[in-house]
PDB file of C-alpha atoms in Angstrom:
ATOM      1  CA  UNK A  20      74.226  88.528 102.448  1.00 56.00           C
ATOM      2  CA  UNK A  21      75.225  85.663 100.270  1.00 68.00           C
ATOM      3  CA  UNK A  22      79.117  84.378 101.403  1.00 70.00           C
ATOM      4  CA  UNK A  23      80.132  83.676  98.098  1.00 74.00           C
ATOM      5  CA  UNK A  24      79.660  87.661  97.266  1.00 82.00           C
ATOM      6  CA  UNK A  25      81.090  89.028 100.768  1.00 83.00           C
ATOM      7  CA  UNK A  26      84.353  86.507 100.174  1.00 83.00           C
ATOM      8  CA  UNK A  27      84.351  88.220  96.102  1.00 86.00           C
ATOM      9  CA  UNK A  28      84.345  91.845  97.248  1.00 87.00           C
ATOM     10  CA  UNK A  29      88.241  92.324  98.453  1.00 86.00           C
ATOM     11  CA  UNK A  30      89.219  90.737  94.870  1.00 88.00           C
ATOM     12  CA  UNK A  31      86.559  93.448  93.218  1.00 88.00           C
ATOM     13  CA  UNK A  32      88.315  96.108  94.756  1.00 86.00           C
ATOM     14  CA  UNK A  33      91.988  94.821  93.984  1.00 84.00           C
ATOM     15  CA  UNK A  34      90.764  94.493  90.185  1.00 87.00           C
ATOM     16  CA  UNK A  35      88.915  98.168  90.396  1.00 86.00           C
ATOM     17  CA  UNK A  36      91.398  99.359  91.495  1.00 80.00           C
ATOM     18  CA  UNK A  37      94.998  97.860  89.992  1.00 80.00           C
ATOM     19  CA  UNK A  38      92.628  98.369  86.793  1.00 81.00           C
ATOM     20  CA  UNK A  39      93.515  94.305  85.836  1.00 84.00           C
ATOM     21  CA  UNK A  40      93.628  90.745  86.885  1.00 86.00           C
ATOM     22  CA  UNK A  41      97.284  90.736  86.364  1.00 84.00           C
ATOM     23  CA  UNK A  42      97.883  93.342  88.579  1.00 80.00           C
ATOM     24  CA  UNK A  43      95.026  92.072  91.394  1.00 82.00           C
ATOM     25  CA  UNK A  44      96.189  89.113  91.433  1.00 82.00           C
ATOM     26  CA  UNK A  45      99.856  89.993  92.100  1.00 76.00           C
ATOM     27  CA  UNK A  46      98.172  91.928  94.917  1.00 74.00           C
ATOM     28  CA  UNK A  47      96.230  89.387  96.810  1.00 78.00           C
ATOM     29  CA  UNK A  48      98.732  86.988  96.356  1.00 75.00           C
ATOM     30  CA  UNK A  49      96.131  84.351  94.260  1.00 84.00           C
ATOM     31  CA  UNK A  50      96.477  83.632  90.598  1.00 86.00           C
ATOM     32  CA  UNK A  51      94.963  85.719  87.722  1.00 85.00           C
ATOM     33  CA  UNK A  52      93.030  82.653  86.643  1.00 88.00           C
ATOM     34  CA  UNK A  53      91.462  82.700  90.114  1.00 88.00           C
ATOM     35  CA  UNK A  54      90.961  86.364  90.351  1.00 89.00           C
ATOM     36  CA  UNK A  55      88.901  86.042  86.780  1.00 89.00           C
ATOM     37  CA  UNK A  56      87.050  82.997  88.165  1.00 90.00           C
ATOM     38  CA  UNK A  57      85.933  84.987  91.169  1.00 91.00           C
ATOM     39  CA  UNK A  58      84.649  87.864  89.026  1.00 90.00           C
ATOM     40  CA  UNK A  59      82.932  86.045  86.722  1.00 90.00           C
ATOM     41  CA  UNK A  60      80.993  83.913  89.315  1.00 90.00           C
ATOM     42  CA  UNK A  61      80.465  87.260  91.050  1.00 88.00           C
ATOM     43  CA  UNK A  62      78.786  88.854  88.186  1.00 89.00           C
ATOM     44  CA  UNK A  63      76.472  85.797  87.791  1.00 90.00           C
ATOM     45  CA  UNK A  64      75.532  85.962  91.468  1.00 89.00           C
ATOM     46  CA  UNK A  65      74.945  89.982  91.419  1.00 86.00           C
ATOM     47  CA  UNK A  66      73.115  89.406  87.918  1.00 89.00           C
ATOM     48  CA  UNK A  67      75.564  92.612  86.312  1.00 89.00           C
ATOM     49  CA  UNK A  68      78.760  92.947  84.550  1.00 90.00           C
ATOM     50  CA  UNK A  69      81.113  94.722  86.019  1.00 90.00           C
ATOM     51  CA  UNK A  70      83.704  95.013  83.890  1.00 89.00           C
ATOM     52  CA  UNK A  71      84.364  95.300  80.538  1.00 87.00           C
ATOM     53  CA  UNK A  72      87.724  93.220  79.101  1.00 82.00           C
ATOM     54  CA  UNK A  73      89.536  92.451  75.753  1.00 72.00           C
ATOM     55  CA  UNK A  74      93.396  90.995  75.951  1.00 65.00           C
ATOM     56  CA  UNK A  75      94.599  94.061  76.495  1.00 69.00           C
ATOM     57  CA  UNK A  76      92.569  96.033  79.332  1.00 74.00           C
ATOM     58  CA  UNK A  77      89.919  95.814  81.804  1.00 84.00           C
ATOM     59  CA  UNK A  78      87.269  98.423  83.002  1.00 86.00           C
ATOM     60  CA  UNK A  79      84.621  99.405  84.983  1.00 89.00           C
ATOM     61  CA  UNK A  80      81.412  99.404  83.395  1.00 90.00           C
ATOM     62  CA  UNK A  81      78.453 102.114  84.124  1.00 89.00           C
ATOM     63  CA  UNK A  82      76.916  99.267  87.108  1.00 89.00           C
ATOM     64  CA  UNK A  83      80.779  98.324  87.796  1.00 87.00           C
ATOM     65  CA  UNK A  84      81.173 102.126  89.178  1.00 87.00           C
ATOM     66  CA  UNK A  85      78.398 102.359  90.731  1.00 88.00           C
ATOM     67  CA  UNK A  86      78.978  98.751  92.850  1.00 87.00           C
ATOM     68  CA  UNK A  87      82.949 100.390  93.758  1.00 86.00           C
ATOM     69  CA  UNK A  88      81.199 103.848  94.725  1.00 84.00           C
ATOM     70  CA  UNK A  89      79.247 101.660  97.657  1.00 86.00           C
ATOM     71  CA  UNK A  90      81.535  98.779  98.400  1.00 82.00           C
ATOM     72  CA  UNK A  91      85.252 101.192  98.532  1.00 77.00           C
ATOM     73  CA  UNK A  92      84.566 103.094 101.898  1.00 74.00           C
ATOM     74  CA  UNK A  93      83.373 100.046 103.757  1.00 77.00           C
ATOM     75  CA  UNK A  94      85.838  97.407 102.573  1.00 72.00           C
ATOM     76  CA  UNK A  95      88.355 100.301 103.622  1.00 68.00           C
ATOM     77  CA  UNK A  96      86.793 100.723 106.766  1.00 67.00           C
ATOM     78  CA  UNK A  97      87.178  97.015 107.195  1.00 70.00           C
ATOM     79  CA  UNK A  98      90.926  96.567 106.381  1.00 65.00           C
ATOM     80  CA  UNK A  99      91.254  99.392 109.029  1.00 62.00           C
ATOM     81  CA  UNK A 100      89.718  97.959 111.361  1.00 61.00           C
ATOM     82  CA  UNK A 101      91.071  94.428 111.444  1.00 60.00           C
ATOM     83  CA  UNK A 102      94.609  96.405 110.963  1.00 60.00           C
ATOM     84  CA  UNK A 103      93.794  97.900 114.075  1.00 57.00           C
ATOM     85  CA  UNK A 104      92.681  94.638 115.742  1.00 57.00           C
ATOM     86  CA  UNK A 105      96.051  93.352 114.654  1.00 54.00           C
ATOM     87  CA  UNK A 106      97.736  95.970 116.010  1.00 52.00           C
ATOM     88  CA  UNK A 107      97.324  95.545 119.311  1.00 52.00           C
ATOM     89  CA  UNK A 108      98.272  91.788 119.244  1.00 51.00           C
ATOM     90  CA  UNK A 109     101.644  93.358 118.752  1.00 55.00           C
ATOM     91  CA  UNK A 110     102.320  92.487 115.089  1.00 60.00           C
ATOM     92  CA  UNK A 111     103.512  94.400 112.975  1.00 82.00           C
ATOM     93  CA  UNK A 112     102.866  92.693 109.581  1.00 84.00           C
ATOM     94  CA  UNK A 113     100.839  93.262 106.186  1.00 87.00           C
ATOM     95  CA  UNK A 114     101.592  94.737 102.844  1.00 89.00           C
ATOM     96  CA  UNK A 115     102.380  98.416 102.966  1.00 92.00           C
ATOM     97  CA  UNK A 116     101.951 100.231  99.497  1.00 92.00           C
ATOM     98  CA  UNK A 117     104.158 103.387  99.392  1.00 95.00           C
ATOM     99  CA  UNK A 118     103.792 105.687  96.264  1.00 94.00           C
ATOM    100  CA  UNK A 119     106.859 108.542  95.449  1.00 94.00           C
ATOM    101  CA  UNK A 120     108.839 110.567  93.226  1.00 90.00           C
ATOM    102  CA  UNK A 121     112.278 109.206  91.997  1.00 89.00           C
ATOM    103  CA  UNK A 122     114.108 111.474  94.174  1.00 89.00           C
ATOM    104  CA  UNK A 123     112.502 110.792  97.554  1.00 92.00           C
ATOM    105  CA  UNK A 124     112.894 107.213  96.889  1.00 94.00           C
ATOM    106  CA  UNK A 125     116.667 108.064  96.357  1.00 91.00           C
ATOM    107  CA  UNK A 126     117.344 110.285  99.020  1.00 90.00           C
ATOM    108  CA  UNK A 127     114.680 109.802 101.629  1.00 92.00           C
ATOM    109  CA  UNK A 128     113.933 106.019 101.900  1.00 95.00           C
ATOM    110  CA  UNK A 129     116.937 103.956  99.993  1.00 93.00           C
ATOM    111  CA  UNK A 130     119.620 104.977 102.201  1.00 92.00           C
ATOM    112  CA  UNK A 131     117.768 103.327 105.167  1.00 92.00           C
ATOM    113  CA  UNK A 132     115.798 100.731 103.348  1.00 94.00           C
ATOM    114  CA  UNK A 133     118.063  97.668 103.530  1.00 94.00           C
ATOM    115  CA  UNK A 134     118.106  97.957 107.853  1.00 93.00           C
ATOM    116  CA  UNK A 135     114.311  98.923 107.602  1.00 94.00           C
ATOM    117  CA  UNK A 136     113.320  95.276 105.753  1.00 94.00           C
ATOM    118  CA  UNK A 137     115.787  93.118 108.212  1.00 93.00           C
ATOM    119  CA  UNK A 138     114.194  94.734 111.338  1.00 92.00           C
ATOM    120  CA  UNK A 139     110.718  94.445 109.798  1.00 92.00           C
ATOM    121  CA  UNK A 140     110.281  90.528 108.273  1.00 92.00           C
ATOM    122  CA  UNK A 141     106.393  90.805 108.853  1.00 91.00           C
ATOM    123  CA  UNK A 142     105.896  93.809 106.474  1.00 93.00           C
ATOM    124  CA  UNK A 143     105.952  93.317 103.049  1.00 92.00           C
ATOM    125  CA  UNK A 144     106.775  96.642 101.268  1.00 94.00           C
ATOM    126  CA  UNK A 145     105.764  98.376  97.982  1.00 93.00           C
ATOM    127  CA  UNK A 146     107.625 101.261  96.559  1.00 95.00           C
ATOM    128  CA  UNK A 147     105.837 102.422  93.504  1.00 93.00           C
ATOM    129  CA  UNK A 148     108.058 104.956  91.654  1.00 91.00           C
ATOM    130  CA  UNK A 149     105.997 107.915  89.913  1.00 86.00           C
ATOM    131  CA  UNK A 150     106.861 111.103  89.140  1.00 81.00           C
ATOM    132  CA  UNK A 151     103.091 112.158  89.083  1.00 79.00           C
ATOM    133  CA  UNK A 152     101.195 113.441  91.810  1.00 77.00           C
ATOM    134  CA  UNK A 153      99.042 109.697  93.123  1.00 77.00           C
ATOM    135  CA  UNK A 154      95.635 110.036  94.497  1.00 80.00           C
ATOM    136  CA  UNK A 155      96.967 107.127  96.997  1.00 84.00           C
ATOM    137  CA  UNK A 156      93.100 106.520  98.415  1.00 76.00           C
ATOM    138  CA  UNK A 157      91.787 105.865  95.259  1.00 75.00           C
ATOM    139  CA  UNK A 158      95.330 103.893  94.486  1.00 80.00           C
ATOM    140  CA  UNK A 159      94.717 101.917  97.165  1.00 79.00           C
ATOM    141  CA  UNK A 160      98.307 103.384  98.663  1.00 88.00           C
ATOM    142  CA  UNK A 161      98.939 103.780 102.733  1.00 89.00           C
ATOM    143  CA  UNK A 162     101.212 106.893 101.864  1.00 93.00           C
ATOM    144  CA  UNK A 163     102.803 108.750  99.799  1.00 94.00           C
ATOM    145  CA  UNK A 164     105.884 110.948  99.459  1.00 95.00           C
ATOM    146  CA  UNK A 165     105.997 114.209  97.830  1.00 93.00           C
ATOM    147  CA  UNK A 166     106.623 117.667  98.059  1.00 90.00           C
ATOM    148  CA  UNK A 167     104.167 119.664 100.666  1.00 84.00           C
ATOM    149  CA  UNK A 168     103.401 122.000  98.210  1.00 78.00           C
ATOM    150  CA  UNK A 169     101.525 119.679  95.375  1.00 76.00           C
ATOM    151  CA  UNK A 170      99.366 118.489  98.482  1.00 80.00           C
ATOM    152  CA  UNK A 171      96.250 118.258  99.381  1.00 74.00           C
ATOM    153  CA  UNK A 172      94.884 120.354 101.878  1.00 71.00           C
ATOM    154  CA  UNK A 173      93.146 117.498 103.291  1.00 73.00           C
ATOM    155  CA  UNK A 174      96.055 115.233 103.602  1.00 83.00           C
ATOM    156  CA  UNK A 175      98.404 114.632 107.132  1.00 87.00           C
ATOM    157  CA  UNK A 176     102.208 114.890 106.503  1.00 89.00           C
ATOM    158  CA  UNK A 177     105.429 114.612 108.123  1.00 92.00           C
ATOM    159  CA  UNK A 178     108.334 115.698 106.898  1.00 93.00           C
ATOM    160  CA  UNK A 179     110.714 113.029 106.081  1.00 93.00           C
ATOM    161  CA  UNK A 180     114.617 113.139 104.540  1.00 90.00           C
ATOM    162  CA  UNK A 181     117.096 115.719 104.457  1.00 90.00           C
ATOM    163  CA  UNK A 182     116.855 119.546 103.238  1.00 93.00           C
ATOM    164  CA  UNK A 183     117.295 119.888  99.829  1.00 93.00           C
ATOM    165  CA  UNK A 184     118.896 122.620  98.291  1.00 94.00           C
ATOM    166  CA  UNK A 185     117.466 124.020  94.616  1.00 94.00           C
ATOM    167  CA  UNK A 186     120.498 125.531  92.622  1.00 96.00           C
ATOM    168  CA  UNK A 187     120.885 127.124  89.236  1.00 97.00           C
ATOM    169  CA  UNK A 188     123.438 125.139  87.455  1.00 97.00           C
ATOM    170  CA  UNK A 189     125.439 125.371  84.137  1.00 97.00           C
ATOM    171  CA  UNK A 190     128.302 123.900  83.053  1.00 97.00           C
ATOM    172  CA  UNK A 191     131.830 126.066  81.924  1.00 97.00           C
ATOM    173  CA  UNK A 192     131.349 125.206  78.048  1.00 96.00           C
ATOM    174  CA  UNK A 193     127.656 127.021  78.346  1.00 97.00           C
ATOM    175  CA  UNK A 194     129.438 130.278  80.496  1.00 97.00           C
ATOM    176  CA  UNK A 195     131.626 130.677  78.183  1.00 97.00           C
ATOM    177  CA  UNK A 196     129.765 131.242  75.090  1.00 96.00           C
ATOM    178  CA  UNK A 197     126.607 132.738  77.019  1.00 96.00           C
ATOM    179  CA  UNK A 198     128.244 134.380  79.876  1.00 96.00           C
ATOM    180  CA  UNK A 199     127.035 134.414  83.512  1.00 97.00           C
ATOM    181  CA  UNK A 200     123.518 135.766  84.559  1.00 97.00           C
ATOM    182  CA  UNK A 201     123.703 138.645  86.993  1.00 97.00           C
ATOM    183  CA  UNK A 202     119.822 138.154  88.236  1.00 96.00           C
ATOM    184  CA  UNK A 203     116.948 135.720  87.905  1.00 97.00           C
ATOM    185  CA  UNK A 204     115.753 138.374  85.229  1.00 96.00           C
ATOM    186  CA  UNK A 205     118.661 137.831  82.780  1.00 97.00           C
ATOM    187  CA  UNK A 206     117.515 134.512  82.209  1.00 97.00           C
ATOM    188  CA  UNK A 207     115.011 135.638  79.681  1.00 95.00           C
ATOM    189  CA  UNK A 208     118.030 136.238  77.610  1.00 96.00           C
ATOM    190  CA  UNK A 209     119.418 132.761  78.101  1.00 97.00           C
ATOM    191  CA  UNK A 210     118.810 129.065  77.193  1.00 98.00           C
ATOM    192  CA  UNK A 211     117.194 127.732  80.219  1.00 98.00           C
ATOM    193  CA  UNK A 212     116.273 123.964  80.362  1.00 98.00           C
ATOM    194  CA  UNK A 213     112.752 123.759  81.957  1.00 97.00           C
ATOM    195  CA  UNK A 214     110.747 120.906  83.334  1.00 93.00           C
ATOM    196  CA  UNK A 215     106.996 119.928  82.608  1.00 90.00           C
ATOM    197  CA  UNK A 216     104.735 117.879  84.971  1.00 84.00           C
ATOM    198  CA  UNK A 217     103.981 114.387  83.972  1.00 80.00           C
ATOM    199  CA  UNK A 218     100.802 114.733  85.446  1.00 73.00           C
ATOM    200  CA  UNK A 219      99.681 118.091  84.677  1.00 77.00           C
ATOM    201  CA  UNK A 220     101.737 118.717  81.700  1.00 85.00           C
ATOM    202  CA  UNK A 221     102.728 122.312  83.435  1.00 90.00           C
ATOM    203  CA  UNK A 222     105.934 123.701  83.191  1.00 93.00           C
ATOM    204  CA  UNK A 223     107.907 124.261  86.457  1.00 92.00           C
ATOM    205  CA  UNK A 224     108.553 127.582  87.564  1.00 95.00           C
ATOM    206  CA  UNK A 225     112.271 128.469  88.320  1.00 97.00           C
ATOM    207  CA  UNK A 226     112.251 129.554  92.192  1.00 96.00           C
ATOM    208  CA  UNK A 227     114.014 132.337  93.769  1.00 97.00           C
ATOM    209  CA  UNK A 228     114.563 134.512  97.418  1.00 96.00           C
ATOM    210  CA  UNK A 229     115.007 137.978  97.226  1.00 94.00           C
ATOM    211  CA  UNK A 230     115.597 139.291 100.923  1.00 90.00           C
ATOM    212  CA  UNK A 231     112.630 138.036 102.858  1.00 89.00           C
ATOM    213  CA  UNK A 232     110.533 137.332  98.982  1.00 94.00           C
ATOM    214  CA  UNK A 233     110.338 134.157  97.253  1.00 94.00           C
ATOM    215  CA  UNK A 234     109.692 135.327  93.879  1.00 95.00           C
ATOM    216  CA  UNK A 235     109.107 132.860  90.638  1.00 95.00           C
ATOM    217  CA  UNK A 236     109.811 133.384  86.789  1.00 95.00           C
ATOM    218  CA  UNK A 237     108.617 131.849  83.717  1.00 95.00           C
ATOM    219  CA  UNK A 238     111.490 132.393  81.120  1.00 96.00           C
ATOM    220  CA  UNK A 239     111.614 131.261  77.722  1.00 95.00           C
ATOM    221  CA  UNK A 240     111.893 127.154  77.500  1.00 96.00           C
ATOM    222  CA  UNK A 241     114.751 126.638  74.778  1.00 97.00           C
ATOM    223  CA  UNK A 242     114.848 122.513  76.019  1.00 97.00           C
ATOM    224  CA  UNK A 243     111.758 120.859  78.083  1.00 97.00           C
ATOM    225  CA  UNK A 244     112.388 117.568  80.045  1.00 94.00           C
ATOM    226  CA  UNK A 245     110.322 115.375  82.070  1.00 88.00           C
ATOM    227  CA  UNK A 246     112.998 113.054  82.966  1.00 83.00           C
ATOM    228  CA  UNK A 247     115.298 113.901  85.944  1.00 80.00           C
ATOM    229  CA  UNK A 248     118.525 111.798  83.897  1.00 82.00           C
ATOM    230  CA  UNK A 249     117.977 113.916  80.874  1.00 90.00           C
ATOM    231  CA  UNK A 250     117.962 117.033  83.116  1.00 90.00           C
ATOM    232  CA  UNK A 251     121.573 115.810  84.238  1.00 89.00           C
ATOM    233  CA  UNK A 252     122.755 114.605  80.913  1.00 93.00           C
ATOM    234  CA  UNK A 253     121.944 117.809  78.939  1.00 96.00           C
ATOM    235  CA  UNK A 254     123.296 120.447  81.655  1.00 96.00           C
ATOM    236  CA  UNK A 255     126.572 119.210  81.761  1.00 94.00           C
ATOM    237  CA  UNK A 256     126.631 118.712  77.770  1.00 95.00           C
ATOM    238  CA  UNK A 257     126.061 122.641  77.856  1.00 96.00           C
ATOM    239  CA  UNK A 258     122.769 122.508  76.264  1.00 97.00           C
ATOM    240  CA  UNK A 259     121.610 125.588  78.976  1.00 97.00           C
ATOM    241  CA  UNK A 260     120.886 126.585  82.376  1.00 98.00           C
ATOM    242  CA  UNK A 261     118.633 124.388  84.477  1.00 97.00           C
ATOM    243  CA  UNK A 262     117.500 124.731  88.250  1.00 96.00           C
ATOM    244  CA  UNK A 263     118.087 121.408  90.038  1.00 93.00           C
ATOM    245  CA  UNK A 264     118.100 119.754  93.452  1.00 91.00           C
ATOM    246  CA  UNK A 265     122.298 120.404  94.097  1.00 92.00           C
ATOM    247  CA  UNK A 266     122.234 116.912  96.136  1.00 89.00           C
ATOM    248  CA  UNK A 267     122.241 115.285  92.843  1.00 85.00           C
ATOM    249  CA  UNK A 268     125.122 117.270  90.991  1.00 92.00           C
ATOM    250  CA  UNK A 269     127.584 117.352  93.997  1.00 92.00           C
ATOM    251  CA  UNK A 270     130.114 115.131  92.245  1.00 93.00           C
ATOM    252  CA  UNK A 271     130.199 117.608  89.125  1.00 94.00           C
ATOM    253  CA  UNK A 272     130.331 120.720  91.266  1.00 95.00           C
ATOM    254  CA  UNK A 273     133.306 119.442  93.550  1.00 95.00           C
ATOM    255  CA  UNK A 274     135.225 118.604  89.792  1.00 95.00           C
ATOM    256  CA  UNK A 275     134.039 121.773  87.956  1.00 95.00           C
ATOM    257  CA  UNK A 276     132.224 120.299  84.890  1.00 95.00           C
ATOM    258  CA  UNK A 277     129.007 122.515  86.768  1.00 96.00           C
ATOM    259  CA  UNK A 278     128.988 125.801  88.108  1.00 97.00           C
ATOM    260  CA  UNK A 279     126.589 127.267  90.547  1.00 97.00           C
ATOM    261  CA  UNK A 280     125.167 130.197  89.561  1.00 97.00           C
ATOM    262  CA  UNK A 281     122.764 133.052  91.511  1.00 97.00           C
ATOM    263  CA  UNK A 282     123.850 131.586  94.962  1.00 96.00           C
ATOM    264  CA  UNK A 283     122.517 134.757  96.370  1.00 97.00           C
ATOM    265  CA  UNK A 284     119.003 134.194  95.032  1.00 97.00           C
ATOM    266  CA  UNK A 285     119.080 130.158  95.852  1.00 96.00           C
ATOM    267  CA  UNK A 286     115.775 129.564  97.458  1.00 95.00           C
ATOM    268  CA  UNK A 287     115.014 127.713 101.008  1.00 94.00           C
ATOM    269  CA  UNK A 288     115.768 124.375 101.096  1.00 94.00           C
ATOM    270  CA  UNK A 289     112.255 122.047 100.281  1.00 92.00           C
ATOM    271  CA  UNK A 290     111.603 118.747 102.556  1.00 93.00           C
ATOM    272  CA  UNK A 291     109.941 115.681 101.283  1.00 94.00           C
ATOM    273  CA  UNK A 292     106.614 114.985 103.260  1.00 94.00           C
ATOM    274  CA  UNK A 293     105.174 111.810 104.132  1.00 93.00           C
ATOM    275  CA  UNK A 294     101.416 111.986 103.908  1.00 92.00           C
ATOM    276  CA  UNK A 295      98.515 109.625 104.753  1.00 88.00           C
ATOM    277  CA  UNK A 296      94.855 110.505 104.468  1.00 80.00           C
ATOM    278  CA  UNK A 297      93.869 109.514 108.472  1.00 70.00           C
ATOM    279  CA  UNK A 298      94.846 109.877 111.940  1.00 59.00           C
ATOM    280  CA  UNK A 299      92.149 107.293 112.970  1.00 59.00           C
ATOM    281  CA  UNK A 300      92.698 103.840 112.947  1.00 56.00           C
ATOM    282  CA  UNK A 301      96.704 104.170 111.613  1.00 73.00           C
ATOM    283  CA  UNK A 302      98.008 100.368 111.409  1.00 83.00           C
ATOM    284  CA  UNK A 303     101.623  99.197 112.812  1.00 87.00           C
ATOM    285  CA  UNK A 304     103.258  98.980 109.919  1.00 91.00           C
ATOM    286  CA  UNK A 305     102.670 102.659 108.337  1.00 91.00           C
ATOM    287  CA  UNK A 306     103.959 104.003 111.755  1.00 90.00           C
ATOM    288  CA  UNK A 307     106.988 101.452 111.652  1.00 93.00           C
ATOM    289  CA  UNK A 308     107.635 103.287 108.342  1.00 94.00           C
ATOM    290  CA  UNK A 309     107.293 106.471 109.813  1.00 93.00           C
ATOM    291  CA  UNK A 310     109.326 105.947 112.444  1.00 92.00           C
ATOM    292  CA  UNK A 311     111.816 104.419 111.154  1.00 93.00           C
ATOM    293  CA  UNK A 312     112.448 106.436 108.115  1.00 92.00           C
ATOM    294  CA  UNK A 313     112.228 110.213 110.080  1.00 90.00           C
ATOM    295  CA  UNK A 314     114.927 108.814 112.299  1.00 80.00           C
ATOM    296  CA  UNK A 315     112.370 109.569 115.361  1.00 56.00           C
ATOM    297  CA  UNK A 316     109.375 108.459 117.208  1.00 41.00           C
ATOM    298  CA  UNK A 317     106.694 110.632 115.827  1.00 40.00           C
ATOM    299  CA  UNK A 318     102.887 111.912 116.311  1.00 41.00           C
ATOM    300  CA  UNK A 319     101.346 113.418 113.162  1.00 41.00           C
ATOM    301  CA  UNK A 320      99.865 116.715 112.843  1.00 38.00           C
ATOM    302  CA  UNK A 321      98.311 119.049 110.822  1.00 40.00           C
TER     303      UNK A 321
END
């Protein structure tokens, strides 16, 4: 195969995939000049365009998918490989991409992150904050962190941080012109702040335990939110009840502008997972992460 079109393919993927030059290039380390250049003079060569751009977005063309559908799994296959080569020269180096909610970032990986980039110079790490749900293969991600539940089936995880406990939560000023619900059921006759997906655009179930049950209820949505600050900002104005991770209200609890309410119905505490796609061919610097941010050697499984 021509040289010029093996030594093009990596920066094909990085633009595929990042969905701009901008974005490649900040990827592979190169200009976006160069990145362009290489695209163009790979299109000549291949005799196809492969993307369609303006000044404000690039895309794949019809022949542009098809050339990612046969390149992706080799080129990935590749970087695996010469990851694993790497490996076991003892170097633990290399960009590692990491997409994850807000929350995990805060109480999962930030608390640890400042001792985990001094002991690890050779890794050059990538948080990318999202509250929505990243298909990290086709993001071109090593992991991600999330909830086990929104998983897929397919996917290896760990779990990684602290429990969290889920707590209904209101503040006095609410109570006292509402009053206090008795059981998950009286919140049908209350103003409960809900949240909606970003990705999905569903809206969040409130969670419960009764006895040995985990039950969930849809009540009426008298405020929706898709932003964890706003949650905080209008539960303490009084604006209504909301059911929120207690980690992040501790401060208002301990001085009484929140109440806990329900205790008796408060679900299990939920783990962050880590998750990666692979047990085969797992480079250095994903199980650095692992390692160091579970506290523990570990071996995946499930």
């Amino acid at each position: 195969m021509d040289g010029a079109i093996l030594s093009a393919l990596p920066v094909f993927r990085a633009v595929a995939l990042t969905g701009g030059f901008t974005a490649a290039a900040g990827r592979l380390g190169i200009s976006a000049s160069a990145v362009s250049q290489t695209i163009r003079q790979l299109e000549r060569r291949i005799g196809a365009r492969l993307f369609d751009r303006n000044s404000r977005s690039v895309r794949l063309t019809e022949r542009g998918r098809q050339f990612l559908a046969a390149v992706d799994a080799p080129l990935a296959a590749l970087d695996g490989a010469l990851e694993h080569v790497r490996d076991r020269e003892g170097a633990v180096s290399g960009t590692l991409r990491i997409t994850l909610s807000r929350l995990a970032a805060e109480f999962c990986v930030v608390p640890r992150l400042t001792a985990f980039v001094r002991a690890h110079p050779g890794i050059r790490l990538e948080l990318s904050t999202d509250e929505r749900l990243t298909d990290i293969v086709r993001g071109d991600f090593d992991a991600g962190i999330r909830f086990r539940g929104s998983l897929e089936q397919d996917m290896i995880s760990l779990p990684i941080g602290p429990p969290l406990r889920r707590s209904l939560l209101a503040s006095p000023l609410y109570l006292a012109e509402a009053g206090h619900p008795k059981t998950p059921e009286d919140l049908a006759g209350h103003r409960v702040i809900r949240y909606r997906y970003p990705g999905s655009g569903r809206l969040e179930p409130l969670t419960f335990r009764r006895g040995e049950q985990t039950i969930q209820i849809d009540p009426p949505a008298a405020l929706v939110l898709d932003d964890n600050a706003h949650f905080a900002l209008a539960t303490r104005e009084g604006l209504g009840i909301a059911q929120r991770f207690r980690i992040d209200e501790e401060p208002e609890l301990a001085d009484g502008r929140l109440v806990s309410l329900l205790d008796e119905f408060e679900p299990e505490p939920q783990r962050f997972h880590i998750y990666f796609p692979s047990r085969e061919l797992q480079p250095a610097k994903l199980r650095a992460f692992i390692d160091w941010f579970r506290g523990r050697p570990s071996r995946p499984a499930g």
